[in-house]
Short mmCIF file of C-alpha atoms in Angstrom, two decimals:
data_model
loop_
_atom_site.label_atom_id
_atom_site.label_comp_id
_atom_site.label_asym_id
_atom_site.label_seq_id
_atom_site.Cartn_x
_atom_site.Cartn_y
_atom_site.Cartn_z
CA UNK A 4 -1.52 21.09 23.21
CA UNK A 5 -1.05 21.09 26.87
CA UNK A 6 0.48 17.30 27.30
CA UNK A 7 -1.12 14.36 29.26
CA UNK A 8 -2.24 16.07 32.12
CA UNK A 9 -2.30 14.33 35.45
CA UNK A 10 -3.92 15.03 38.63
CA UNK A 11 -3.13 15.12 41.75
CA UNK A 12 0.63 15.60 41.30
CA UNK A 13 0.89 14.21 44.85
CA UNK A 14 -0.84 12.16 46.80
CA UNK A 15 -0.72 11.25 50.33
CA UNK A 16 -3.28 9.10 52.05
CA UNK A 17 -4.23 6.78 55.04
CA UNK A 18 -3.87 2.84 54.68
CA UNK A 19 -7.45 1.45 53.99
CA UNK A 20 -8.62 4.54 51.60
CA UNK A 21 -9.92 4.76 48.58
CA UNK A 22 -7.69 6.72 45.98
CA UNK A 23 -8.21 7.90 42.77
CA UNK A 24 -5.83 9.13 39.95
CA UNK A 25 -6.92 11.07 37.40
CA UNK A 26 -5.18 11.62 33.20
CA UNK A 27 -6.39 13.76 30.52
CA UNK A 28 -4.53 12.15 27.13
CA UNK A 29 -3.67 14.25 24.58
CA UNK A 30 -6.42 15.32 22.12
CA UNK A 31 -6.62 13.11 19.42
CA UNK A 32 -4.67 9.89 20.86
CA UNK A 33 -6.37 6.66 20.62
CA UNK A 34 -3.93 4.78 23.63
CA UNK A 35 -3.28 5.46 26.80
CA UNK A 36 -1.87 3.51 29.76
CA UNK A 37 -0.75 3.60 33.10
CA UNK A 38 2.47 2.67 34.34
CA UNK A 39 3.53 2.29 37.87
CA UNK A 40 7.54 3.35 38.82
CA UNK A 41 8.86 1.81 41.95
CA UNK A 42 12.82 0.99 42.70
CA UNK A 43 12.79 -1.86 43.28
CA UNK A 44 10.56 -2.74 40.14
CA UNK A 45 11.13 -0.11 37.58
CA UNK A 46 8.73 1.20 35.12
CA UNK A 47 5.40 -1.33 35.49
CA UNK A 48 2.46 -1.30 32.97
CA UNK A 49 -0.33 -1.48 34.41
CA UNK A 50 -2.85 -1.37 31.78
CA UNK A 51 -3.86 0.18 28.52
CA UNK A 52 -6.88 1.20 26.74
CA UNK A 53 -7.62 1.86 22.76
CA UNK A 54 -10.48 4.60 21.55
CA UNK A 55 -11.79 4.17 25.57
CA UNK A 56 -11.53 0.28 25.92
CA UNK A 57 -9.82 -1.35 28.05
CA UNK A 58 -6.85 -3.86 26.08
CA UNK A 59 -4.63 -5.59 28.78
CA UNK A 60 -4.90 -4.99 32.03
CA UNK A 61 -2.95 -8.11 32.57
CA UNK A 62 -0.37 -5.88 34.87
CA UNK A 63 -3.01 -4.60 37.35
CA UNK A 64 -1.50 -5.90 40.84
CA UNK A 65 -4.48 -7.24 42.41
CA UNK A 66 -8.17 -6.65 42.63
CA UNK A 67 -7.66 -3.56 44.73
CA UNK A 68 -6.33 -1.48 41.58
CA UNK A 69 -8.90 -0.62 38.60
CA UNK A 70 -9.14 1.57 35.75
CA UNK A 71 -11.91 3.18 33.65
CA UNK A 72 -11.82 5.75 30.25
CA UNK A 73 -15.71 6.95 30.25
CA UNK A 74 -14.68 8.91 27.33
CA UNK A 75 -11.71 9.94 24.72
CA UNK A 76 -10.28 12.75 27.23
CA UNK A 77 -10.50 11.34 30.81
CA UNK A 78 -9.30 8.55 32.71
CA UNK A 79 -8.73 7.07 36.26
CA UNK A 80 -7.00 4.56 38.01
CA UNK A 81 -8.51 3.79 41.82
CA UNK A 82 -7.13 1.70 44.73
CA UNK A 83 -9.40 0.79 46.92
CA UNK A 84 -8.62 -0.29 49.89
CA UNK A 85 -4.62 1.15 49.37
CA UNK A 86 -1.78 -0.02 51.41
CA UNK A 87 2.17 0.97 51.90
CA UNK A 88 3.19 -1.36 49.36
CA UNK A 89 0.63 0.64 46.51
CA UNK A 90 3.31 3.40 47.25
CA UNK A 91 5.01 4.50 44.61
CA UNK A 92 4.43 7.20 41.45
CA UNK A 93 2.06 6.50 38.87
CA UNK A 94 2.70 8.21 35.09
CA UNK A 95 -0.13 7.91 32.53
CA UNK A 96 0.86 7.92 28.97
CA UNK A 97 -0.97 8.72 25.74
CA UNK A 98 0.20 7.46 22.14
CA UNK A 99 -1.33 8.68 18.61
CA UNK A 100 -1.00 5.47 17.11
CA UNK A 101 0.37 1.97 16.82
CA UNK A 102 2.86 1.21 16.42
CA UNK A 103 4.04 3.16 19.87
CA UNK A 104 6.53 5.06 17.98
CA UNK A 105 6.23 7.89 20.26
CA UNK A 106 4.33 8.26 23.74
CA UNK A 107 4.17 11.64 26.11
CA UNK A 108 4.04 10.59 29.31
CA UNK A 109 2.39 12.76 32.14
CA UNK A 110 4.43 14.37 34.86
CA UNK A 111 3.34 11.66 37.48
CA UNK A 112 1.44 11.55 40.46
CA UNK A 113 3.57 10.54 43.41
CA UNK A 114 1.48 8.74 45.60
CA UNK A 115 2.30 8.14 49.79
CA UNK A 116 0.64 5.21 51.43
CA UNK A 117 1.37 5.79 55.15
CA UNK B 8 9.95 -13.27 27.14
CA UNK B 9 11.06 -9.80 26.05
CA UNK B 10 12.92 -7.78 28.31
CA UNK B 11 15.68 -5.02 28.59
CA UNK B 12 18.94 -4.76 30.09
CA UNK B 13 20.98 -1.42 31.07
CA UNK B 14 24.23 -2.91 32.96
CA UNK B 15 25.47 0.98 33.87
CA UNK B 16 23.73 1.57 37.07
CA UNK B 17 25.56 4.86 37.07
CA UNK B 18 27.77 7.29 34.45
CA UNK B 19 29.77 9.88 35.07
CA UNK B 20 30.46 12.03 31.63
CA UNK B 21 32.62 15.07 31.36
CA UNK B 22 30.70 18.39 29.65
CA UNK B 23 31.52 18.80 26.48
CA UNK B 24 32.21 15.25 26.20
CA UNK B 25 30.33 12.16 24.25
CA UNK B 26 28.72 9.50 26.56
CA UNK B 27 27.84 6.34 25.26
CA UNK B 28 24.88 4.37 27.47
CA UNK B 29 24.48 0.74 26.91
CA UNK B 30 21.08 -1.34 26.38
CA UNK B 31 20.62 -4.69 24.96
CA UNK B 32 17.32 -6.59 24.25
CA UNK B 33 16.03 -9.77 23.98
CA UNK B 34 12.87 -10.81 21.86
CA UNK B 35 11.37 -13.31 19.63
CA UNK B 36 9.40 -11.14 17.83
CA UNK B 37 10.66 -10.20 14.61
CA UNK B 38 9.16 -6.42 14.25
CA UNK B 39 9.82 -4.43 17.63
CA UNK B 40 10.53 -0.94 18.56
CA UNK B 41 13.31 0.54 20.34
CA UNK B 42 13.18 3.93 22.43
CA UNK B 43 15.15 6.02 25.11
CA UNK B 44 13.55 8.41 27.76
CA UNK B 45 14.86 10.32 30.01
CA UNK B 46 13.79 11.28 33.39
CA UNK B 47 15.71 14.43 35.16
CA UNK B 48 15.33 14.44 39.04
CA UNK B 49 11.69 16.03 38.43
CA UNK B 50 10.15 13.22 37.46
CA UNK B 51 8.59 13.42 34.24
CA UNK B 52 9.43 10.92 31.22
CA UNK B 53 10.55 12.71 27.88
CA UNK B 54 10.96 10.95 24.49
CA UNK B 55 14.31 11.05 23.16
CA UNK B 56 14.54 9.09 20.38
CA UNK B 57 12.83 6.15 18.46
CA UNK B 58 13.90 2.88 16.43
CA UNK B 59 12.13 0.67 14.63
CA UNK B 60 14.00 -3.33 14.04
CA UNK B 61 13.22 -2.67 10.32
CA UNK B 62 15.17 0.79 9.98
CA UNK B 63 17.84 0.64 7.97
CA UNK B 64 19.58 3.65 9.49
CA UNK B 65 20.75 4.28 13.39
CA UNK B 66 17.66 7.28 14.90
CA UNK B 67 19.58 10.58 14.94
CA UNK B 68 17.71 13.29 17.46
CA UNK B 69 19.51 16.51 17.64
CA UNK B 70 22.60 15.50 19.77
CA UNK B 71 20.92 11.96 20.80
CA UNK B 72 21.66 9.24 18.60
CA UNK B 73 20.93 5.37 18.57
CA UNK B 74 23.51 2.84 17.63
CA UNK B 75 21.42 0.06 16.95
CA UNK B 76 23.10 -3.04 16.06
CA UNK B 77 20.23 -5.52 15.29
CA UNK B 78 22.53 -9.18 15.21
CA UNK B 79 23.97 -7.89 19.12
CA UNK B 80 20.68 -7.25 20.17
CA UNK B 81 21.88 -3.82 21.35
CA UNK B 82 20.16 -0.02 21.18
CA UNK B 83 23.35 1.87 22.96
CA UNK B 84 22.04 5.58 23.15
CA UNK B 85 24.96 8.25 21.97
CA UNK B 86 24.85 11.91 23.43
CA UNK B 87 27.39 14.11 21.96
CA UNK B 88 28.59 17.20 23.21
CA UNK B 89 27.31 16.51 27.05
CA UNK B 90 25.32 19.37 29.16
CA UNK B 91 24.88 19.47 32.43
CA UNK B 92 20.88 19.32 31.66
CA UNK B 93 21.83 15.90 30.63
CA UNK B 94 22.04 14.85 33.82
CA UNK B 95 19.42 12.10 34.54
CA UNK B 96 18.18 8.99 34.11
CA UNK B 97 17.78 7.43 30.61
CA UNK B 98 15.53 4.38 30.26
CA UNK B 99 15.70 2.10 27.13
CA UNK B 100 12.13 0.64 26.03
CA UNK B 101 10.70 -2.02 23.90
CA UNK B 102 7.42 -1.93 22.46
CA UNK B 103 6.08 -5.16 21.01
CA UNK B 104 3.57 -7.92 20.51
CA UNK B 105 0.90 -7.75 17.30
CA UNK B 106 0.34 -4.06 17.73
CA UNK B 107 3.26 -2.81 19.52
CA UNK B 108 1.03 -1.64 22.47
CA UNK B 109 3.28 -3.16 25.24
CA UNK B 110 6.33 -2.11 26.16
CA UNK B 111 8.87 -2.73 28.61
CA UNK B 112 11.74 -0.56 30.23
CA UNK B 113 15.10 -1.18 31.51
CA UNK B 114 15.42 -0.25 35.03
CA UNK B 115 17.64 2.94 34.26
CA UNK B 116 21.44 4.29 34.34
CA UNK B 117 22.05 7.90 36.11
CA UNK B 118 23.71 9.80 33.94
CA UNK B 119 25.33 13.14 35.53
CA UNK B 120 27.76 15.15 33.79
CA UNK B 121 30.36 17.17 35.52
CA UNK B 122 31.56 20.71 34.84
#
């Protein structure tokens, strides 16, 4: 298997546009989540979804930031409008099972806010 | 609340040399999971090593190894035998509530090992 894949690896866009952040889990894992790594705040989760369905998305920032998993192997996260402060790289994760015993993370999209 | 603590912002470790990095936990929940990733200076997240709070035995990976000592609340993380590729950030991790699904990091200790 070929890992979470993520896509675009970086990202840099204009203040006010829309931005969208695409994961591929690993075949056959029923979780995934995003997680947002800044300095000054660490590792962040954002939210999580089980077979497609959104759990807790309790650590979304604000109304600007959503996230959707049409189906088992895709899934985005979009700001819209983004600002400075959204920058920062985003890692989506996939797990088999729970308990999270193991997760493979994705190699990150860094993403520039300027 | 749970949360994570790593006090070693930074490590230096001689190669060839055991490194010992610290983490301690705090939690009310009485089934949990304890991990360690590390994240070299291109930016991907790699699974080192698991614990569970029921496991009677410390996780042994390869040259990782977790000395968990459940009363202290602490999950130090042991690498033996230090590489240079060891150089890096490792991030402790708890995974809890009902189903385990969340989980929260530390904020990291730089690790870098010196020839």
């Amino acid at each position: 298997d070929a890992g979470v894949i993520q896509s675009p690896r970086h990202e840099v866009t204009e203040m006010g546009q829309e931005v969208t952040l695409r994961c591929k889990p690993i075949s056959g894992h029923d979780y995934l989540f995003w997680y947002r790594q800044t300095m000054m705040r660490g590792l962040e989760l954002l939210i999580y979804f089980n077979n497609n369905v959104p759990i807790d998305d309790s650590g979304m920032p604000e109304d600007r930031f959503s996230a959707k998993m049409p189906n088992a192997s895709f899934s985005t996260l979009k700001i819209q409008p983004s600002e400075p402060r959204d920058s920062a790289v985003y890692f989506c994760a996939s797990s088999p099972q729970t308990p999270w015993t193991e997760a493979f993370f994705g190699q990150g999209t860094r993403l520039t806010v300027v | 609340a749970q949360k994570i603590t790593q006090t070693q912002p930074g490590m230096f470790v001689q190669e060839k040399e055991a490194v010992t990095l610290d983490c301690t936990y705090d939690t009310s929940d009485p089934s949990y999971g304890l991990f360690w990733y590390k994240q070299p200076s291109s930016g991907e997240m790699i699974f080192l090593i698991y614990q569970g709070s029921y496991d009677q035995q410390n996780a042994t990976e390869g040259r990782y190894s977790l000395n968990f000592q459940k009363a202290r609340k602490s999950a130090n993380l042991v690498i033996s035998a230090s590489q240079l590729g060891d150089s890096a950030m490792y991030f402790c991790a708890m995974s809890y509530s009902g189903g385990y699904q969340k989980v929260t990091f530390g904020i990291g200790t730089k690790l870098q090992v010196i020839p």
